[in-house]
CSV table of C-alpha atoms in Angstrom, one decimal:
chain,number,residue,atom,x,y,z
A,7,MET,CA,-7.0,23.3,-11.5
A,8,THR,CA,-3.9,24.8,-10.0
A,9,LEU,CA,-1.7,22.6,-7.6
A,10,ALA,CA,-2.9,23.8,-4.7
A,11,GLU,CA,-6.6,23.6,-5.4
A,12,ASN,CA,-5.5,20.2,-6.8
A,13,LEU,CA,-3.4,19.6,-3.1
A,14,PHE,CA,-6.7,20.7,-1.4
A,15,GLU,CA,-8.7,18.3,-3.1
A,16,ASN,CA,-6.9,15.2,-2.1
A,17,LEU,CA,-6.1,16.5,1.8
A,18,ARG,CA,-10.0,17.6,1.9
A,19,LEU,CA,-10.8,14.2,0.4
A,20,GLU,CA,-8.9,12.6,2.5
A,21,LEU,CA,-10.3,14.0,5.5
A,22,ARG,CA,-13.6,13.5,4.4
A,23,ARG,CA,-12.9,9.8,4.0
A,24,GLY,CA,-13.1,8.6,7.8
A,25,CYS,CA,-16.0,11.3,8.6
A,26,LEU,CA,-18.3,9.8,5.9
A,27,THR,CA,-17.7,6.6,7.3
A,28,LEU,CA,-19.1,7.5,10.8
A,29,ALA,CA,-21.7,9.5,9.9
A,30,VAL,CA,-23.2,6.4,7.7
A,31,LEU,CA,-22.9,4.6,10.9
A,32,ALA,CA,-24.6,7.0,12.9
A,33,GLN,CA,-26.9,7.7,10.8
A,34,LEU,CA,-27.5,3.7,10.8
A,35,ARG,CA,-28.6,3.9,13.9
A,36,GLN,CA,-32.2,3.8,12.2
A,37,GLU,CA,-32.7,1.6,9.7
A,38,HIS,CA,-32.8,2.8,5.7
A,39,TYR,CA,-32.5,1.7,2.5
A,40,GLY,CA,-29.5,3.4,-0.1
A,41,TYR,CA,-31.7,6.1,-1.6
A,42,THR,CA,-33.2,7.6,2.6
A,43,LEU,CA,-29.9,7.4,4.1
A,44,ARG,CA,-28.5,9.8,1.4
A,45,THR,CA,-31.3,11.8,2.1
A,46,ALA,CA,-31.5,12.2,5.5
A,47,LEU,CA,-27.4,12.2,5.2
A,48,ALA,CA,-27.7,15.4,2.6
A,49,GLU,CA,-30.0,16.9,4.9
A,50,ARG,CA,-28.2,17.0,7.4
A,51,GLY,CA,-25.3,18.6,5.5
A,52,MET,CA,-23.4,15.3,5.1
A,53,VAL,CA,-24.1,15.1,1.1
A,54,ILE,CA,-22.1,12.3,-0.3
A,55,GLU,CA,-22.6,11.1,-4.0
A,56,GLU,CA,-24.3,7.8,-4.7
A,57,SER,CA,-21.2,6.2,-6.0
A,58,THR,CA,-19.5,6.6,-3.4
A,59,LEU,CA,-22.0,5.8,-0.8
A,60,TYR,CA,-23.9,2.3,-1.8
A,61,PRO,CA,-20.5,0.4,-2.6
A,62,LEU,CA,-19.4,1.9,1.5
A,63,LEU,CA,-22.8,0.4,2.8
A,64,ARG,CA,-21.2,-2.5,0.6
A,65,ARG,CA,-18.1,-2.6,2.4
A,66,LEU,CA,-19.1,-1.6,6.1
A,67,GLU,CA,-21.9,-5.2,5.6
A,68,THR,CA,-18.9,-7.4,4.5
A,69,GLN,CA,-17.2,-6.3,7.4
A,70,GLY,CA,-19.7,-6.9,9.7
A,71,LEU,CA,-20.6,-3.4,11.0
A,72,LEU,CA,-24.0,-3.4,8.8
A,73,LEU,CA,-26.9,-5.6,8.9
A,74,SER,CA,-28.9,-6.2,5.8
A,75,GLU,CA,-32.2,-7.6,4.5
A,76,TRP,CA,-34.5,-7.3,1.5
A,77,ARG,CA,-37.7,-6.2,2.1
A,78,GLU,CA,-40.9,-5.0,0.1
A,79,GLU,CA,-41.7,-1.2,0.3
A,80,GLY,CA,-43.7,0.8,-2.0
A,81,LYS,CA,-43.9,-1.9,-4.3
A,82,ARG,CA,-40.2,-2.2,-5.0
A,83,ASN,CA,-37.5,-4.5,-3.5
A,84,LYS,CA,-35.1,-2.3,-1.3
A,85,ARG,CA,-32.5,-3.0,0.6
A,86,PHE,CA,-32.2,-2.0,4.3
A,87,TYR,CA,-29.2,-1.0,6.5
A,88,ARG,CA,-29.2,-1.2,10.1
A,89,LEU,CA,-26.4,-1.5,12.7
A,90,SER,CA,-25.2,-4.7,13.8
A,91,SER,CA,-24.1,-5.1,17.3
A,92,ASP,CA,-20.3,-4.8,16.5
A,93,GLY,CA,-21.1,-1.7,14.4
A,94,GLU,CA,-22.3,-0.1,17.2
A,95,GLN,CA,-19.8,-0.6,19.3
A,96,VAL,CA,-16.9,0.3,17.0
A,97,PHE,CA,-19.2,3.5,16.4
A,98,ARG,CA,-19.1,4.1,19.9
A,99,HIS,CA,-15.6,3.8,20.1
A,100,LEU,CA,-14.8,5.9,16.9
A,101,LEU,CA,-17.1,8.9,18.0
A,102,GLU,CA,-15.3,9.3,21.2
A,103,GLU,CA,-12.2,9.2,19.3
A,104,TRP,CA,-13.5,11.9,16.8
A,105,GLN,CA,-14.8,13.9,19.8
A,106,ALA,CA,-11.0,13.8,21.0
A,107,ILE,CA,-9.5,14.7,17.9
A,108,ASN,CA,-12.0,17.6,17.6
A,109,THR,CA,-12.0,18.4,20.9
A,110,SER,CA,-7.8,19.0,20.2
A,111,ILE,CA,-7.7,20.8,17.1
A,112,HIS,CA,-10.2,23.5,18.9
A,113,ASN,CA,-7.4,23.7,21.7
A,114,ILE,CA,-4.6,23.8,19.0
A,115,LEU,CA,-6.8,26.5,17.2
B,24,MET,CA,-36.6,4.2,-18.3
B,25,ASP,CA,-35.0,3.2,-21.1
B,26,LEU,CA,-32.0,5.3,-20.8
B,27,LEU,CA,-31.9,3.8,-17.0
B,28,ASP,CA,-31.6,0.4,-18.1
B,29,ARG,CA,-29.1,0.9,-20.0
B,30,TYR,CA,-26.9,2.8,-17.8
B,31,LEU,CA,-27.6,-0.6,-15.3
B,32,GLN,CA,-26.8,-3.1,-17.9
B,33,ALA,CA,-23.4,-1.0,-18.5
B,34,VAL,CA,-22.3,-1.5,-15.0
B,35,LYS,CA,-23.0,-5.1,-14.6
B,36,LYS,CA,-20.9,-5.4,-16.8
B,37,HIS,CA,-17.9,-3.9,-15.4
B,38,LEU,CA,-19.4,-5.6,-11.6
B,39,PRO,CA,-17.7,-9.0,-10.0
B,40,TRP,CA,-19.9,-12.3,-12.1
B,41,GLN,CA,-21.0,-13.5,-7.8
B,42,ARG,CA,-23.1,-10.3,-6.7
B,43,GLN,CA,-23.5,-8.3,-10.1
B,44,ASP,CA,-26.9,-9.4,-9.8
B,45,ASP,CA,-27.6,-8.1,-6.2
B,46,ILE,CA,-25.9,-5.1,-7.0
B,47,VAL,CA,-27.6,-4.1,-9.6
B,48,ALA,CA,-31.4,-4.5,-8.4
B,49,GLU,CA,-30.2,-2.3,-4.8
B,50,LEU,CA,-28.9,0.2,-7.4
B,51,ARG,CA,-31.9,0.4,-9.4
B,52,ALA,CA,-34.0,0.0,-6.2
B,53,ASN,CA,-31.8,3.4,-5.0
B,54,LEU,CA,-32.0,5.1,-8.5
B,55,GLU,CA,-35.6,4.5,-9.3
B,56,SER,CA,-36.6,6.0,-5.6
B,57,GLN,CA,-34.3,9.6,-7.1
B,58,LEU,CA,-35.9,9.1,-10.1
B,59,GLU,CA,-39.3,8.9,-8.1
B,60,ASP,CA,-38.3,11.9,-6.2
B,61,LYS,CA,-37.1,14.2,-8.5
B,62,GLU,CA,-40.4,13.7,-10.9
B,63,ALA,CA,-42.5,14.3,-7.8
B,64,ALA,CA,-40.7,17.7,-7.3
B,65,LEU,CA,-41.3,18.5,-11.3
B,66,GLY,CA,-44.5,17.1,-10.7
B,67,ARG,CA,-43.5,15.5,-14.7
B,68,PRO,CA,-41.5,12.6,-16.0
B,69,LEU,CA,-37.8,14.0,-16.7
B,70,THR,CA,-37.0,14.4,-20.0
B,71,THR,CA,-34.5,12.4,-22.2
B,72,ALA,CA,-31.9,15.4,-21.8
B,73,GLU,CA,-32.5,15.4,-17.7
B,74,VAL,CA,-32.0,11.7,-17.1
B,75,GLU,CA,-28.7,11.8,-19.3
B,76,ALA,CA,-27.7,14.6,-16.9
B,77,TRP,CA,-28.4,13.4,-13.8
B,78,LEU,CA,-26.6,9.7,-14.9
B,79,LYS,CA,-23.7,11.9,-16.5
B,80,GLU,CA,-23.7,13.5,-12.4
B,81,ILE,CA,-23.9,9.8,-10.7
B,82,GLY,CA,-20.9,8.9,-12.9
B,83,PRO,CA,-20.0,6.5,-16.1
B,84,PRO,CA,-20.7,3.1,-15.3
B,85,MET,CA,-17.1,1.1,-15.0
B,86,GLN,CA,-16.1,4.0,-12.6
B,87,VAL,CA,-19.2,3.2,-10.6
B,88,ALA,CA,-18.8,-0.3,-10.9
B,89,ALA,CA,-15.2,-0.2,-9.8
B,90,ARG,CA,-16.2,1.2,-6.1
B,91,TYR,CA,-17.6,-2.1,-5.8
B,92,GLN,CA,-14.3,-3.9,-6.1
B,93,PRO,CA,-12.2,-4.1,-3.2
B,94,GLN,CA,-9.1,-2.0,-3.2
B,95,GLN,CA,-6.7,-4.0,-5.3
B,96,TYR,CA,-2.7,-4.1,-5.1
B,97,LEU,CA,0.1,-6.3,-6.8
B,98,ILE,CA,2.6,-5.0,-4.3
B,99,GLY,CA,0.8,-3.6,-1.2
B,100,PRO,CA,2.0,-0.6,1.5
B,101,ALA,CA,2.9,-3.6,4.0
B,102,VAL,CA,5.0,-5.1,1.8
B,103,PHE,CA,6.2,-2.1,-0.7
B,104,PRO,CA,9.1,-1.1,1.4
B,105,THR,CA,10.9,-3.9,1.8
B,106,TYR,CA,10.1,-4.9,-2.5
B,107,TRP,CA,12.0,-1.4,-3.3
B,108,TYR,CA,15.1,-2.5,-1.1
B,109,VAL,CA,15.4,-5.9,-2.6
B,110,MET,CA,14.9,-4.4,-5.7
B,111,ARG,CA,17.3,-1.6,-5.5
B,112,LEU,CA,19.9,-4.4,-4.1
B,113,ALA,CA,19.3,-6.7,-6.7
B,114,PHE,CA,19.7,-4.4,-9.4
B,115,THR,CA,23.4,-3.3,-7.7
B,116,TRP,CA,24.2,-7.1,-7.8
B,117,CYS,CA,22.9,-7.5,-10.7
B,118,LEU,CA,25.4,-4.7,-12.5
B,119,ILE,CA,28.0,-6.4,-10.9
B,120,ILE,CA,27.5,-9.5,-11.7
B,121,TYR,CA,26.7,-9.1,-15.1
B,122,SER,CA,29.8,-6.3,-15.2
B,123,ILE,CA,31.8,-9.6,-14.0
B,124,VAL,CA,30.2,-12.0,-16.4
B,125,THR,CA,30.8,-9.7,-19.3
B,126,VAL,CA,34.8,-9.1,-18.7
B,127,VAL,CA,35.2,-12.9,-18.0
B,128,GLN,CA,33.5,-14.3,-21.2
B,129,VAL,CA,35.2,-11.0,-23.3
B,130,PHE,CA,38.9,-12.5,-21.8
B,131,ALA,CA,37.8,-16.2,-22.5
B,132,GLY,CA,37.2,-15.7,-25.8
B,133,PRO,CA,38.4,-13.0,-28.9
B,134,LEU,CA,37.8,-9.6,-27.9
B,135,SER,CA,35.2,-7.7,-30.2
B,136,GLY,CA,34.1,-4.4,-30.6
B,137,THR,CA,30.7,-6.2,-31.5
B,138,ALA,CA,30.6,-8.3,-28.7
B,139,LEU,CA,31.2,-5.5,-26.4
B,140,LEU,CA,29.1,-3.1,-28.0
B,141,GLU,CA,25.7,-5.8,-27.7
B,142,ALA,CA,26.7,-6.9,-24.3
B,143,PHE,CA,26.4,-2.9,-23.5
B,144,LEU,CA,22.8,-2.9,-25.4
B,145,ARG,CA,21.8,-6.1,-23.2
B,146,VAL,CA,21.9,-4.0,-19.9
B,147,PRO,CA,18.5,-2.7,-20.1
B,148,ALA,CA,16.9,-6.4,-20.9
B,149,VAL,CA,18.8,-7.4,-18.0
B,150,LEU,CA,18.1,-5.3,-15.4
B,151,MET,CA,14.2,-5.2,-17.0
B,152,THR,CA,14.3,-9.1,-16.4
B,153,THR,CA,15.7,-9.1,-12.8
B,154,ALA,CA,12.6,-6.2,-11.9
B,155,ALA,CA,10.0,-8.5,-13.2
B,156,TRP,CA,11.8,-11.6,-11.6
B,157,VAL,CA,11.6,-9.5,-7.9
B,158,THR,CA,8.2,-7.8,-8.8
B,159,LEU,CA,6.4,-11.5,-9.8
B,160,VAL,CA,8.3,-12.5,-6.3
B,161,PHE,CA,6.5,-9.9,-4.3
B,162,ALA,CA,3.4,-10.2,-5.8
B,163,VAL,CA,2.9,-13.7,-5.1
B,164,ILE,CA,4.0,-12.7,-1.4
B,165,GLU,CA,1.4,-9.9,-1.5
B,166,PHE,CA,-1.1,-12.5,-2.5
B,167,GLY,CA,0.2,-14.8,0.0
B,168,THR,CA,-0.3,-12.2,2.9
B,169,THR,CA,-3.5,-10.9,2.0
B,170,HIS,CA,-5.4,-13.8,0.7
B,171,TYR,CA,-3.9,-16.2,3.6
B,172,PRO,CA,-3.1,-13.9,6.3
B,173,GLY,CA,-2.7,-16.6,9.0
B,174,LYS,CA,-0.4,-18.4,7.4
B,175,CYS,CA,2.2,-15.8,5.7
B,176,GLN,CA,2.5,-13.9,9.0
B,177,LEU,CA,6.3,-14.3,8.9
B,178,ILE,CA,7.2,-12.4,5.5
B,179,ALA,CA,4.3,-9.9,6.4
B,180,LYS,CA,6.0,-8.8,9.6
B,181,TYR,CA,8.5,-6.6,9.9
B,182,PRO,CA,11.8,-8.2,11.5
B,183,GLU,CA,12.3,-7.6,15.5
B,184,TRP,CA,14.3,-4.8,15.7
B,185,SER,CA,16.1,-2.6,18.4
B,186,PRO,CA,17.1,1.0,18.2
B,187,ALA,CA,20.4,-0.6,19.7
B,188,THR,CA,21.0,-2.1,16.3
B,189,LEU,CA,21.1,1.3,14.3
B,190,PRO,CA,24.6,2.4,12.5
B,191,PRO,CA,26.4,4.8,14.5
B,192,LEU,CA,26.3,8.5,13.2
B,193,GLU,CA,27.8,9.2,9.7
B,194,LYS,CA,30.7,11.3,9.9
B,195,ARG,CA,30.6,15.2,8.8
B,196,PRO,CA,32.2,16.2,6.0
B,197,ALA,CA,35.1,18.6,7.6
B,198,PRO,CA,33.9,23.0,7.7
B,199,GLY,CA,34.2,24.5,4.5
B,200,LYS,CA,33.6,20.6,2.8
B,201,ARG,CA,31.0,20.1,0.9
B,202,PRO,CA,29.4,17.0,1.5
B,203,ARG,CA,29.2,14.7,-1.9
B,204,THR,CA,25.6,15.3,-3.7
B,205,TYR,CA,23.3,12.4,-5.4
B,206,ALA,CA,23.5,14.2,-9.1
B,207,HIS,CA,27.7,13.7,-8.6
B,208,ALA,CA,27.3,10.0,-7.0
B,209,VAL,CA,25.2,9.5,-10.3
B,210,GLY,CA,27.3,11.1,-12.5
B,211,GLU,CA,30.7,9.1,-11.3
B,212,VAL,CA,28.5,5.2,-11.7
B,213,VAL,CA,27.3,6.7,-15.6
B,214,PHE,CA,31.2,7.8,-16.4
B,215,GLY,CA,32.1,4.5,-14.6
B,216,PHE,CA,30.3,2.2,-16.9
B,217,LEU,CA,31.1,4.4,-19.5
B,218,PHE,CA,34.7,4.1,-19.0
B,219,LEU,CA,34.5,0.4,-18.5
B,220,PHE,CA,33.1,0.1,-21.6
B,221,TRP,CA,35.6,2.4,-23.4
B,222,LEU,CA,38.8,0.4,-21.8
B,223,LEU,CA,37.3,-2.9,-22.9
B,224,LEU,CA,37.4,-1.5,-26.1
B,225,ILE,CA,41.1,-0.3,-26.2
B,226,PRO,CA,42.5,-3.8,-27.1
B,227,GLU,CA,40.8,-4.0,-30.0
B,228,HIS,CA,40.5,-0.4,-31.4
B,229,PRO,CA,43.9,1.4,-30.0
B,230,PHE,CA,43.0,4.6,-31.3
B,231,LEU,CA,40.1,5.4,-28.9
B,232,LEU,CA,43.3,6.0,-26.0
B,233,LEU,CA,46.2,6.9,-28.6
B,234,GLY,CA,44.0,8.6,-31.7
B,235,PRO,CA,46.2,9.2,-34.8
B,236,VAL,CA,49.6,8.5,-33.0
B,237,VAL,CA,48.2,4.8,-33.3
B,238,VAL,CA,49.7,5.1,-36.8
B,239,TYR,CA,53.1,6.2,-35.8
B,240,LEU,CA,53.4,3.0,-33.6
B,241,ARG,CA,52.2,0.7,-36.4
B,242,ALA,CA,55.2,1.7,-38.5
B,243,SER,CA,57.3,2.0,-35.4
B,244,PRO,CA,59.8,-0.8,-34.9
B,245,PHE,CA,58.6,-1.1,-31.2
B,246,GLN,CA,55.6,-2.9,-29.7
B,247,LEU,CA,54.2,-3.6,-25.9
B,248,ALA,CA,55.9,-6.1,-24.2
B,249,PRO,CA,53.6,-9.4,-22.9
B,250,VAL,CA,53.1,-7.8,-19.8
B,251,TRP,CA,50.6,-5.0,-20.5
B,252,THR,CA,48.3,-7.9,-20.9
B,253,PRO,CA,47.7,-8.6,-17.5
B,254,PHE,CA,48.1,-5.1,-16.6
B,255,PHE,CA,45.4,-5.0,-18.9
B,256,TRP,CA,43.1,-6.9,-17.1
B,257,CYS,CA,44.3,-5.8,-13.6
B,258,LEU,CA,43.4,-2.5,-14.7
B,259,VAL,CA,39.5,-3.6,-16.1
B,260,ALA,CA,38.8,-5.7,-12.4
B,261,VAL,CA,39.9,-2.4,-10.5
B,262,SER,CA,37.5,-0.9,-12.2
B,263,VAL,CA,34.9,-3.0,-12.1
B,264,VAL,CA,35.7,-3.5,-8.5
B,265,GLN,CA,35.3,0.5,-7.8
B,266,LEU,CA,32.3,0.6,-9.9
B,267,GLY,CA,30.6,-1.9,-8.2
B,268,TRP,CA,31.6,-0.1,-5.0
B,269,ARG,CA,30.3,3.1,-6.2
B,270,CYS,CA,26.5,1.5,-6.9
B,271,GLU,CA,26.1,-0.1,-3.9
B,272,ASN,CA,27.3,3.6,-2.0
B,273,LEU,CA,24.3,4.6,-4.1
B,274,LEU,CA,22.0,2.2,-3.5
B,275,ARG,CA,22.8,2.1,-0.2
B,276,ALA,CA,21.9,6.3,0.5
B,277,ARG,CA,25.6,6.4,1.6
B,278,TRP,CA,26.9,8.3,-1.7
B,279,GLN,CA,27.5,11.6,0.7
B,280,GLN,CA,30.2,9.8,2.7
B,281,PRO,CA,31.7,6.6,1.5
B,282,PRO,CA,33.3,4.5,4.2
B,283,ALA,CA,36.9,5.3,4.8
B,284,LEU,CA,37.8,1.8,4.7
B,285,GLN,CA,36.6,1.1,1.1
B,286,GLN,CA,38.6,4.9,-0.2
B,287,LEU,CA,41.1,3.2,1.2
B,288,MET,CA,41.2,0.0,-0.1
B,289,VAL,CA,39.9,1.6,-3.9
B,290,SER,CA,43.2,3.6,-3.6
B,291,ALA,CA,45.3,0.4,-2.6
B,292,LEU,CA,43.9,-1.6,-5.8
B,293,GLY,CA,44.6,1.2,-7.5
B,294,LEU,CA,48.5,0.7,-6.9
B,295,ILE,CA,47.7,-3.5,-8.3
B,296,PRO,CA,48.0,-2.4,-12.3
B,297,PRO,CA,51.3,-0.2,-12.2
B,298,LEU,CA,53.0,-2.8,-9.5
B,299,VAL,CA,52.3,-5.8,-12.4
B,300,LEU,CA,54.3,-3.5,-14.7
B,301,LEU,CA,57.2,-2.8,-12.6
B,302,ASN,CA,57.3,-6.4,-11.7
B,303,ALA,CA,58.0,-6.7,-15.7
B,304,PRO,CA,60.8,-9.2,-15.8
B,305,ASP,CA,64.1,-7.9,-16.7
B,306,HIS,CA,61.7,-4.3,-16.5
B,307,VAL,CA,61.0,-4.9,-20.2
B,308,LEU,CA,57.9,-2.7,-20.6
B,309,PHE,CA,58.6,-2.6,-24.6
B,310,THR,CA,60.1,-4.2,-27.1
B,311,LEU,CA,61.3,-4.8,-31.0
B,312,LYS,CA,59.1,-6.1,-33.4
B,313,ARG,CA,62.2,-7.2,-35.3
B,314,PRO,CA,65.0,-7.9,-32.9
B,315,ALA,CA,66.8,-9.5,-35.4
B,316,LEU,CA,67.1,-6.9,-37.6
B,317,ASP,CA,66.5,-3.6,-35.6
B,318,LEU,CA,68.6,-4.8,-32.1
B,319,ALA,CA,72.1,-2.6,-33.5
B,320,ARG,CA,69.9,0.5,-34.4
B,321,TYR,CA,67.2,0.8,-31.7
B,322,GLY,CA,69.1,-1.2,-29.2
B,323,ALA,CA,70.1,1.9,-26.7
B,324,THR,CA,66.8,3.5,-27.5
B,325,LEU,CA,64.9,0.6,-26.7
B,326,TYR,CA,66.9,0.5,-23.3
B,327,SER,CA,66.8,4.1,-22.8
B,328,MET,CA,62.6,3.9,-23.3
B,329,ASN,CA,62.4,0.9,-21.0
B,330,LYS,CA,64.4,2.3,-18.1
B,331,LEU,CA,63.0,5.6,-18.5
B,332,THR,CA,58.9,4.4,-18.6
B,333,TRP,CA,60.0,1.8,-15.0
B,334,LEU,CA,61.4,5.1,-13.2
B,335,GLY,CA,58.6,6.7,-14.1
B,336,LEU,CA,56.1,3.8,-13.1
B,337,LEU,CA,58.6,3.7,-10.0
B,338,ALA,CA,58.2,7.0,-9.0
B,339,VAL,CA,53.9,6.9,-9.6
B,340,CYS,CA,53.9,3.5,-7.0
B,341,ALA,CA,56.1,5.4,-4.8
B,342,ILE,CA,53.4,8.7,-4.6
B,343,GLY,CA,50.6,6.2,-4.6
B,344,ALA,CA,52.3,4.2,-1.7
B,345,VAL,CA,53.1,7.3,0.2
B,346,ASN,CA,49.5,8.8,0.0
B,347,LEU,CA,48.0,5.7,1.2
B,348,THR,CA,50.5,5.2,4.3
B,349,TRP,CA,49.5,8.7,5.2
B,350,ARG,CA,45.9,8.1,4.7
B,351,ILE,CA,46.1,5.3,6.9
B,352,GLY,CA,47.9,7.1,9.4
B,353,ARG,CA,45.5,10.0,9.6
B,354,ILE,CA,42.7,7.1,9.9
B,355,GLY,CA,44.4,5.9,13.0
B,356,LEU,CA,45.0,8.9,14.3
B,357,ASP,CA,41.8,10.1,14.4
B,358,ALA,CA,40.5,6.5,16.1
B,359,TYR,CA,43.0,7.3,18.4
B,360,ARG,CA,41.8,11.0,19.2
B,361,ARG,CA,38.5,9.9,19.3
B,362,ARG,CA,39.0,7.0,21.9
B,363,ALA,CA,41.4,9.5,23.6
B,364,ALA,CA,38.3,11.8,24.0
B,365,GLY,CA,36.1,9.4,24.9
B,366,VAL,CA,37.9,7.8,27.8
B,367,ALA,CA,38.5,11.9,28.7
B,368,LYS,CA,35.1,12.3,28.9
């Protein structure tokens, strides 16, 4: 990997990091467990690695933005996540911020 | 499934023990669902090679487990700028104090080249110890501010500041005159240390200054008068002070334009060693090793030597004093012009 490619990769990851959280919060307005959340996001074009998504869910839950519960489905115990009321509020603010940034970038371009 | 179990077992070993069962159960449910989907899509169970490739894609167990750990810092980004500033100050003052202590120790005991070499070689260990203590203190502060944010607010918060307290703009170099570079400033510090080291070795090993002339001097009937001892230690003290200021300028990022007062002080301090010699009793700078035997033969030569050397030193001091007065005058004139320009505005 050249220096420019390496730099691009770092900047890309930095740019994606915040967007991933926004995408996860958006998708968890409906209840999902880890795997179905990942596939739902991938179907909408947001591919996230397992090793990134599952710890992120834990972190968001610790921060109080998600609620979770263990439930049996398809003969298997799964942990289902959904937005908490704090999470809904934070998601709305983040969405407004993201839209404002998006508009600004479009205007600049 | 054996491979998946082994994979999850390996992940578990790197997870925090309080949450490892919960995390592994969730990860198992997700991965098993994914595996089922893959098998359903293929219409057959995955081969061992395919499972291996899939697990490889997910990542090494240690890396996967690490993502579940909170981000940990020994010294975090909020505390780091203060840490780095304190570290640079600690290094500067550590070097200054260590140099002074070493000089005092050398002065108090018998001067030996080995002792000086040992003192010089101890510098890296002294700096590393300083760095370790500063890091330890800041690691404790980081721990406190992270784990007890309410109680450690004062430490974590930056002190109140006002733009009015910012230092005035630094003076630009005169047109056509390039500012001193960082490499230049670092070179001055490094050579300053080497010079000090060399200077301290001279009393024990005079050949470092005089070379083969030492042999001639040993055979000659003349010797240095006692006044050269205070002269030597004045020279050492001036070098230490100058070196300390250079280190401070370097670490305070003002190497391009050292403060004018500091430069004047260096010039003024530089006059002290020759002044010590000028004040030698009866202007005696050299004496005879065996006066009773050699006075008749070398008395006239000795008198000339003392007189000429003293006159030479007088000339050096006079030139230095005129230069210093000239510079003080220029600084005073510049200040007057600036004040006058300010009044005119």
